[in-house]
PDB file of C-alpha atoms and ligand atoms in Angstrom:
ATOM      1  CA  MET A1073      19.390  -4.023  -5.100  1.00 90.00           C
ATOM      2  CA  ASN A1074      19.527  -7.766  -4.555  1.00 95.00           C
ATOM      3  CA  GLU A1075      19.285  -9.725  -7.839  1.00 96.00           C
ATOM      4  CA  SER A1076      16.261 -11.882  -6.870  1.00 97.00           C
ATOM      5  CA  ILE A1077      14.190  -8.870  -5.810  1.00 97.00           C
ATOM      6  CA  LEU A1078      15.131  -6.951  -8.953  1.00 97.00           C
ATOM      7  CA  LYS A1079      14.145  -9.880 -11.186  1.00 97.00           C
ATOM      8  CA  VAL A1080      10.690 -10.212  -9.614  1.00 98.00           C
ATOM      9  CA  LEU A1081      10.076  -6.453  -9.740  1.00 98.00           C
ATOM     10  CA  GLU A1082      11.070  -6.329 -13.415  1.00 97.00           C
ATOM     11  CA  LYS A1083       8.791  -9.247 -14.276  1.00 97.00           C
ATOM     12  CA  LEU A1084       5.854  -7.618 -12.496  1.00 97.00           C
ATOM     13  CA  GLU A1085       6.584  -4.288 -14.235  1.00 96.00           C
ATOM     14  CA  GLU A1086       6.361  -6.099 -17.585  1.00 94.00           C
ATOM     15  CA  GLN A1087       3.033  -7.661 -16.568  1.00 91.00           C
ATOM     16  CA  SER A1088       1.736  -4.324 -15.344  1.00 92.00           C
ATOM     17  CA  SER A1089       2.584  -2.507 -18.571  1.00 91.00           C
ATOM     18  CA  LEU A1090       0.958  -5.280 -20.648  1.00 89.00           C
ATOM     19  CA  GLU A1091      -2.126  -4.989 -18.460  1.00 87.00           C
ATOM     20  CA  LYS A1092      -2.217  -1.197 -18.909  1.00 86.00           C
ATOM     21  CA  SER A1093      -1.672  -1.430 -22.678  1.00 87.00           C
ATOM     22  CA  ARG A1094      -4.753  -3.700 -22.925  1.00 78.00           C
ATOM     23  CA  LYS A1095      -2.801  -5.838 -25.428  1.00 79.00           C
ATOM     24  CA  VAL A1096      -3.745  -8.872 -23.375  1.00 81.00           C
ATOM     25  CA  ASN A1097      -7.162  -9.596 -21.970  1.00 84.00           C
ATOM     26  CA  VAL A1098      -6.702  -9.872 -18.197  1.00 83.00           C
ATOM     27  CA  LEU A1099      -9.784 -10.824 -16.179  1.00 85.00           C
ATOM     28  CA  PRO A1100     -10.775  -8.109 -13.672  1.00 82.00           C
ATOM     29  CA  GLU A1101     -10.030 -10.384 -10.674  1.00 83.00           C
ATOM     30  CA  ASP A1102      -6.538 -11.093 -12.053  1.00 85.00           C
ATOM     31  CA  ARG A1103      -5.513  -7.453 -12.643  1.00 91.00           C
ATOM     32  CA  MET A1104      -2.490  -6.326 -10.621  1.00 92.00           C
ATOM     33  CA  LEU A1105      -3.614  -2.661 -10.504  1.00 94.00           C
ATOM     34  CA  ALA A1106      -0.143  -1.938  -9.199  1.00 96.00           C
ATOM     35  CA  ILE A1107       1.500   1.319  -8.171  1.00 97.00           C
ATOM     36  CA  THR A1108       3.976   2.724 -10.699  1.00 97.00           C
ATOM     37  CA  LYS A1109       7.714   2.062 -10.507  1.00 98.00           C
ATOM     38  CA  GLU A1110       8.235   5.718  -9.553  1.00 98.00           C
ATOM     39  CA  THR A1111       5.848   5.280  -6.611  1.00 98.00           C
ATOM     40  CA  GLY A1112       7.698   2.107  -5.621  1.00 98.00           C
ATOM     41  CA  GLU A1113      10.910   4.127  -5.510  1.00 98.00           C
ATOM     42  CA  LEU A1114       9.223   6.838  -3.437  1.00 98.00           C
ATOM     43  CA  LEU A1115       7.890   4.322  -0.879  1.00 98.00           C
ATOM     44  CA  ASN A1116      11.283   2.656  -0.682  1.00 98.00           C
ATOM     45  CA  MET A1117      13.029   5.990  -0.062  1.00 98.00           C
ATOM     46  CA  ILE A1118      10.613   7.104   2.661  1.00 98.00           C
ATOM     47  CA  LEU A1119      10.920   3.753   4.443  1.00 98.00           C
ATOM     48  CA  ARG A1120      14.700   4.104   4.362  1.00 97.00           C
ATOM     49  CA  LEU A1121      14.638   7.733   5.568  1.00 97.00           C
ATOM     50  CA  LYS A1122      12.387   6.765   8.455  1.00 96.00           C
ATOM     51  CA  ASN A1123      14.255   3.578   9.382  1.00 96.00           C
ATOM     52  CA  ALA A1124      10.757   2.104   9.357  1.00 97.00           C
ATOM     53  CA  LYS A1125      10.172  -1.176  11.178  1.00 96.00           C
ATOM     54  CA  ASN A1126       6.431  -1.717  11.221  1.00 98.00           C
ATOM     55  CA  MET A1127       4.452  -1.267   8.043  1.00 98.00           C
ATOM     56  CA  LEU A1128       0.803  -1.877   7.213  1.00 98.00           C
ATOM     57  CA  GLU A1129      -0.430  -2.265   3.635  1.00 98.00           C
ATOM     58  CA  ILE A1130      -4.130  -2.186   2.771  1.00 98.00           C
ATOM     59  CA  GLY A1131      -4.475  -3.744  -0.707  1.00 98.00           C
ATOM     60  CA  MET A1132      -1.590  -6.089  -1.534  1.00 98.00           C
ATOM     61  CA  SER A1133      -2.715  -7.537  -4.870  1.00 98.00           C
ATOM     62  CA  VAL A1134       0.122  -9.747  -6.200  1.00 98.00           C
ATOM     63  CA  GLY A1135       2.684  -7.954  -4.058  1.00 98.00           C
ATOM     64  CA  TYR A1136       4.430  -5.460  -6.345  1.00 98.00           C
ATOM     65  CA  SER A1137       4.213  -2.548  -3.884  1.00 98.00           C
ATOM     66  CA  THR A1138       4.900  -4.939  -0.983  1.00 98.00           C
ATOM     67  CA  ILE A1139       8.181  -6.025  -2.578  1.00 98.00           C
ATOM     68  CA  TRP A1140       9.327  -2.412  -3.132  1.00 98.00           C
ATOM     69  CA  CYS A1141       8.658  -1.776   0.556  1.00 98.00           C
ATOM     70  CA  ALA A1142      10.167  -5.049   1.762  1.00 98.00           C
ATOM     71  CA  GLU A1143      13.387  -4.190  -0.070  1.00 98.00           C
ATOM     72  CA  ALA A1144      13.805  -1.185   2.231  1.00 97.00           C
ATOM     73  CA  ILE A1145      12.300  -2.501   5.452  1.00 97.00           C
ATOM     74  CA  LYS A1146      14.473  -5.627   5.524  1.00 95.00           C
ATOM     75  CA  GLU A1147      17.461  -3.329   6.140  1.00 91.00           C
ATOM     76  CA  HIS A1148      15.994  -2.466   9.558  1.00 88.00           C
ATOM     77  CA  SER A1149      14.736  -5.979  10.375  1.00 92.00           C
ATOM     78  CA  GLY A1150      11.202  -4.687   9.963  1.00 95.00           C
ATOM     79  CA  LYS A1151       7.946  -6.452   9.140  1.00 98.00           C
ATOM     80  CA  ILE A1152       5.053  -5.718   6.781  1.00 98.00           C
ATOM     81  CA  ILE A1153       1.471  -6.709   7.520  1.00 98.00           C
ATOM     82  CA  SER A1154      -0.417  -6.762   4.240  1.00 98.00           C
ATOM     83  CA  ILE A1155      -4.179  -7.095   3.718  1.00 98.00           C
ATOM     84  CA  GLU A1156      -5.848  -8.636   0.655  1.00 98.00           C
ATOM     85  CA  HIS A1157      -9.195 -10.358   0.068  1.00 97.00           C
ATOM     86  CA  THR A1158      -8.735 -12.100  -3.310  1.00 96.00           C
ATOM     87  CA  PRO A1159      -7.357 -15.660  -2.850  1.00 96.00           C
ATOM     88  CA  SER A1160      -5.884 -15.929  -6.381  1.00 95.00           C
ATOM     89  CA  LYS A1161      -3.902 -12.705  -5.849  1.00 97.00           C
ATOM     90  CA  ILE A1162      -2.675 -13.916  -2.461  1.00 97.00           C
ATOM     91  CA  LYS A1163      -1.441 -17.115  -4.107  1.00 97.00           C
ATOM     92  CA  ARG A1164       0.464 -15.116  -6.740  1.00 97.00           C
ATOM     93  CA  ALA A1165       1.839 -12.743  -4.108  1.00 98.00           C
ATOM     94  CA  LYS A1166       3.170 -15.664  -2.034  1.00 98.00           C
ATOM     95  CA  GLU A1167       4.951 -17.063  -5.109  1.00 98.00           C
ATOM     96  CA  ASN A1168       6.439 -13.634  -5.835  1.00 98.00           C
ATOM     97  CA  PHE A1169       7.635 -13.180  -2.224  1.00 98.00           C
ATOM     98  CA  LEU A1170       9.281 -16.615  -2.276  1.00 98.00           C
ATOM     99  CA  LYS A1171      11.068 -15.847  -5.561  1.00 98.00           C
ATOM    100  CA  ALA A1172      12.226 -12.495  -4.184  1.00 98.00           C
ATOM    101  CA  GLY A1173      13.399 -14.160  -0.943  1.00 97.00           C
ATOM    102  CA  ILE A1174      11.420 -11.801   1.294  1.00 97.00           C
ATOM    103  CA  GLU A1175       8.629 -14.149   2.458  1.00 97.00           C
ATOM    104  CA  ASP A1176       9.879 -14.055   6.090  1.00 97.00           C
ATOM    105  CA  ILE A1177       9.151 -10.375   6.583  1.00 97.00           C
ATOM    106  CA  ILE A1178       5.608 -10.286   5.191  1.00 98.00           C
ATOM    107  CA  ILE A1179       2.561 -11.297   7.205  1.00 98.00           C
ATOM    108  CA  ILE A1180      -0.483 -11.677   4.952  1.00 98.00           C
ATOM    109  CA  LYS A1181      -3.911 -11.029   6.439  1.00 98.00           C
ATOM    110  CA  GLU A1182      -6.565 -12.536   4.184  1.00 98.00           C
ATOM    111  CA  GLY A1183     -10.019 -10.980   4.303  1.00 98.00           C
ATOM    112  CA  GLU A1184     -12.054  -7.800   4.186  1.00 98.00           C
ATOM    113  CA  ALA A1185      -9.840  -4.830   4.992  1.00 98.00           C
ATOM    114  CA  MET A1186     -12.346  -3.061   7.220  1.00 98.00           C
ATOM    115  CA  ASN A1187     -12.980  -6.164   9.362  1.00 98.00           C
ATOM    116  CA  ILE A1188      -9.260  -6.756   9.803  1.00 98.00           C
ATOM    117  CA  LEU A1189      -8.575  -3.093  10.626  1.00 98.00           C
ATOM    118  CA  LYS A1190     -11.391  -3.034  13.195  1.00 98.00           C
ATOM    119  CA  GLU A1191      -9.907  -6.146  14.861  1.00 98.00           C
ATOM    120  CA  PHE A1192      -6.459  -4.506  14.917  1.00 98.00           C
ATOM    121  CA  SER A1193      -7.838  -1.299  16.370  1.00 97.00           C
ATOM    122  CA  LYS A1194      -9.132  -3.215  19.430  1.00 97.00           C
ATOM    123  CA  LYS A1195      -5.607  -4.370  20.274  1.00 97.00           C
ATOM    124  CA  GLU A1196      -3.662  -2.154  22.627  1.00 96.00           C
ATOM    125  CA  ASN A1197      -0.312  -3.245  21.106  1.00 96.00           C
ATOM    126  CA  TYR A1198      -1.307  -1.737  17.753  1.00 97.00           C
ATOM    127  CA  ARG A1199      -1.814   1.769  19.220  1.00 97.00           C
ATOM    128  CA  ASN A1200       0.806   4.105  17.669  1.00 98.00           C
ATOM    129  CA  PHE A1201       2.467   0.980  16.223  1.00 98.00           C
ATOM    130  CA  PHE A1202       2.881   1.445  12.461  1.00 98.00           C
ATOM    131  CA  ASP A1203       5.508   3.884  11.261  1.00 97.00           C
ATOM    132  CA  PHE A1204       4.403   3.510   7.641  1.00 98.00           C
ATOM    133  CA  VAL A1205       1.042   2.716   6.031  1.00 98.00           C
ATOM    134  CA  LEU A1206       0.089   2.301   2.373  1.00 98.00           C
ATOM    135  CA  ILE A1207      -3.618   2.662   1.597  1.00 98.00           C
ATOM    136  CA  ASP A1208      -4.325   1.096  -1.806  1.00 98.00           C
ATOM    137  CA  ALA A1209      -7.564  -0.951  -1.742  1.00 97.00           C
ATOM    138  CA  ASP A1210     -11.130   0.006  -2.702  1.00 96.00           C
ATOM    139  CA  LYS A1211     -11.725   3.756  -2.754  1.00 95.00           C
ATOM    140  CA  GLU A1212     -15.308   3.838  -1.425  1.00 92.00           C
ATOM    141  CA  ASN A1213     -14.108   3.114   2.121  1.00 93.00           C
ATOM    142  CA  ILE A1214     -11.030   5.284   1.987  1.00 97.00           C
ATOM    143  CA  ILE A1215     -12.054   7.806   4.678  1.00 98.00           C
ATOM    144  CA  GLU A1216     -13.071   4.996   7.025  1.00 98.00           C
ATOM    145  CA  TYR A1217      -9.742   3.216   6.412  1.00 98.00           C
ATOM    146  CA  PHE A1218      -7.872   6.406   7.230  1.00 98.00           C
ATOM    147  CA  ASP A1219      -9.840   7.107  10.410  1.00 98.00           C
ATOM    148  CA  THR A1220      -9.409   3.532  11.654  1.00 98.00           C
ATOM    149  CA  VAL A1221      -5.712   3.466  10.858  1.00 98.00           C
ATOM    150  CA  LEU A1222      -4.661   6.878  12.226  1.00 98.00           C
ATOM    151  CA  PRO A1223      -4.680   5.891  15.947  1.00 98.00           C
ATOM    152  CA  MET A1224      -2.459   2.918  15.005  1.00 98.00           C
ATOM    153  CA  VAL A1225       0.138   5.182  13.373  1.00 98.00           C
ATOM    154  CA  SER A1226       3.112   6.351  15.428  1.00 98.00           C
ATOM    155  CA  LEU A1227       3.927  10.030  15.902  1.00 98.00           C
ATOM    156  CA  GLN A1228       5.758  11.236  12.760  1.00 98.00           C
ATOM    157  CA  GLY A1229       4.488   8.101  11.026  1.00 98.00           C
ATOM    158  CA  VAL A1230       3.717   8.319   7.305  1.00 98.00           C
ATOM    159  CA  ILE A1231       0.565   7.309   5.446  1.00 98.00           C
ATOM    160  CA  ILE A1232       0.686   7.101   1.662  1.00 98.00           C
ATOM    161  CA  THR A1233      -2.525   6.874  -0.338  1.00 98.00           C
ATOM    162  CA  ASP A1234      -2.334   5.830  -3.992  1.00 98.00           C
ATOM    163  CA  ASN A1235      -4.597   6.881  -6.912  1.00 98.00           C
ATOM    164  CA  MET A1236      -5.185  10.473  -5.833  1.00 98.00           C
ATOM    165  CA  LEU A1237      -5.157  11.632  -9.490  1.00 97.00           C
ATOM    166  CA  TYR A1238      -5.492   8.505 -11.669  1.00 96.00           C
ATOM    167  CA  PRO A1239      -7.517   6.633 -12.807  1.00 95.00           C
ATOM    168  CA  GLU A1240      -9.883   9.539 -13.336  1.00 95.00           C
ATOM    169  CA  LYS A1241     -12.904   7.475 -12.273  1.00 95.00           C
ATOM    170  CA  TYR A1242     -11.675   7.826  -8.660  1.00 96.00           C
ATOM    171  CA  ARG A1243     -11.106  11.614  -8.838  1.00 94.00           C
ATOM    172  CA  GLU A1244     -14.276  12.584  -7.040  1.00 93.00           C
ATOM    173  CA  ASP A1245     -13.809  10.126  -4.144  1.00 94.00           C
ATOM    174  CA  MET A1246     -10.176  11.101  -3.830  1.00 97.00           C
ATOM    175  CA  LYS A1247     -10.942  14.823  -3.846  1.00 96.00           C
ATOM    176  CA  LYS A1248     -13.418  14.282  -0.988  1.00 96.00           C
ATOM    177  CA  TYR A1249     -10.747  12.306   0.853  1.00 98.00           C
ATOM    178  CA  SER A1250      -8.117  14.982   0.315  1.00 97.00           C
ATOM    179  CA  ASN A1251     -10.495  17.739   1.509  1.00 97.00           C
ATOM    180  CA  TYR A1252     -11.352  15.620   4.544  1.00 98.00           C
ATOM    181  CA  LEU A1253      -7.659  15.194   5.433  1.00 98.00           C
ATOM    182  CA  LYS A1254      -7.098  18.945   5.230  1.00 96.00           C
ATOM    183  CA  THR A1255      -9.558  19.492   8.097  1.00 96.00           C
ATOM    184  CA  ASN A1256      -7.541  17.294  10.491  1.00 98.00           C
ATOM    185  CA  PRO A1257      -5.158  19.342  12.716  1.00 97.00           C
ATOM    186  CA  ASN A1258      -3.262  16.193  13.790  1.00 97.00           C
ATOM    187  CA  ILE A1259      -1.687  15.613  10.391  1.00 98.00           C
ATOM    188  CA  ILE A1260       0.105  17.409   7.600  1.00 98.00           C
ATOM    189  CA  THR A1261      -0.603  16.252   4.090  1.00 98.00           C
ATOM    190  CA  ILE A1262       0.191  16.981   0.451  1.00 97.00           C
ATOM    191  CA  THR A1263      -0.983  15.543  -2.853  1.00 97.00           C
ATOM    192  CA  SER A1264       1.996  14.814  -5.083  1.00 97.00           C
ATOM    193  CA  GLU A1265       1.936  14.145  -8.820  1.00 97.00           C
ATOM    194  CA  ILE A1266       4.215  11.137  -8.486  1.00 98.00           C
ATOM    195  CA  GLY A1267       2.835   8.003 -10.165  1.00 97.00           C
ATOM    196  CA  ASN A1268      -0.956   7.891 -10.060  1.00 97.00           C
ATOM    197  CA  GLY A1269      -0.947  10.771  -7.572  1.00 98.00           C
ATOM    198  CA  GLU A1270       0.270  10.008  -4.066  1.00 98.00           C
ATOM    199  CA  GLU A1271      -1.119  11.607  -0.919  1.00 98.00           C
ATOM    200  CA  ILE A1272       1.740  11.900   1.559  1.00 98.00           C
ATOM    201  CA  THR A1273       0.461  12.352   5.102  1.00 98.00           C
ATOM    202  CA  ILE A1274       2.420  12.676   8.347  1.00 98.00           C
ATOM    203  CA  LYS A1275       0.887  12.306  11.801  1.00 98.00           C
ATOM    204  CA  ILE A1276       2.185  15.238  13.843  1.00 98.00           C
ATOM    205  CA  LYS A1277       0.006  15.028  16.977  1.00 95.00           C
TER     206      LYS A1277
HETATM  207  C1  SAM B  22      -4.879  -1.293  -6.395  1.00 88.04           C
HETATM  208  S1  SAM B  22      -4.753  -2.966  -5.944  1.00 88.04           S
HETATM  209  C2  SAM B  22      -3.333  -3.000  -4.912  1.00 88.04           C
HETATM  210  C3  SAM B  22      -2.065  -2.906  -5.688  1.00 88.04           C
HETATM  211  C4  SAM B  22      -0.821  -3.109  -4.858  1.00 88.04           C
HETATM  212  N1  SAM B  22      -0.769  -2.211  -3.731  1.00 88.04           N
HETATM  213  C5  SAM B  22       0.385  -2.853  -5.717  1.00 88.04           C
HETATM  214  O1  SAM B  22       0.693  -1.685  -5.954  1.00 88.04           O
HETATM  215  O2  SAM B  22       1.007  -3.833  -6.161  1.00 88.04           O
HETATM  216  C6  SAM B  22      -6.012  -3.088  -4.746  1.00 88.04           C
HETATM  217  C7  SAM B  22      -6.126  -4.462  -4.123  1.00 88.04           C
HETATM  218  O3  SAM B  22      -6.974  -4.355  -2.976  1.00 88.04           O
HETATM  219  C8  SAM B  22      -7.796  -5.482  -2.904  1.00 88.04           C
HETATM  220  N2  SAM B  22      -9.006  -5.044  -2.205  1.00 88.04           N
HETATM  221  C9  SAM B  22      -9.952  -4.184  -2.668  1.00 88.04           C
HETATM  222  N3  SAM B  22     -10.890  -3.987  -1.750  1.00 88.04           N
HETATM  223  C10 SAM B  22     -10.556  -4.745  -0.681  1.00 88.04           C
HETATM  224  C11 SAM B  22     -11.148  -4.960   0.579  1.00 88.04           C
HETATM  225  N4  SAM B  22     -12.289  -4.366   0.904  1.00 88.04           N
HETATM  226  N5  SAM B  22     -10.533  -5.784   1.444  1.00 88.04           N
HETATM  227  C12 SAM B  22      -9.372  -6.404   1.106  1.00 88.04           C
HETATM  228  N6  SAM B  22      -8.760  -6.237  -0.078  1.00 88.04           N
HETATM  229  C13 SAM B  22      -9.330  -5.411  -0.960  1.00 88.04           C
HETATM  230  C14 SAM B  22      -8.065  -5.875  -4.355  1.00 88.04           C
HETATM  231  O4  SAM B  22      -8.358  -7.256  -4.454  1.00 88.04           O
HETATM  232  C15 SAM B  22      -6.759  -5.494  -5.031  1.00 88.04           C
HETATM  233  O5  SAM B  22      -5.900  -6.596  -5.158  1.00 88.04           O
END
């Protein structure tokens, strides 16, 4: 891995573990709430296996997951569209992308995820467009995010959803989501124990 990317990832991993240890008092709006390193590696591997070119991320925070994905997608001259509504996190993410040297391949969409997704879904060029999607924003709207995104995912495209198992406060919402996915004949899906629990979903029809 390129030295600049590695350095930024390592720095963010340090921040994330401090945040989780509660040794420092981080204000709620400043929390990274990042995926684990193991999940970063998983996303990176899937993007490589798929030769993915068009990725959508819902919930960017300060860009830790985005950087793991960018590291893979840059190999195929791909692009990541990433959605986030907190200005201070967007500012930090931009600084991190610059330091990692990947700012050119990330398009940040600032605002409410559902509004942005609804706008995207009206555009014909986004039909079957994304070969990889990461859903990692608020959990209350998770089913609506999935339903809005699915028509924009290409055949054999992958959707990863974080926090299926942890934190436990999301368990109930995530169980409902997982049961909902199981009723859809157009996808195959499994819940893996990687990281905070990752739902791995493939669009087959
Ligand atoms: C779990 S964090 C994302 C972590 C990031 N994917 C990572 O692993 O580095 C969720 C992020 O989604 C953002 N978010 C939550 N609800 C949102 C919404 N309705 N619209 C846009 N962003 C939202 C939060 O501000 C937060 O930064």
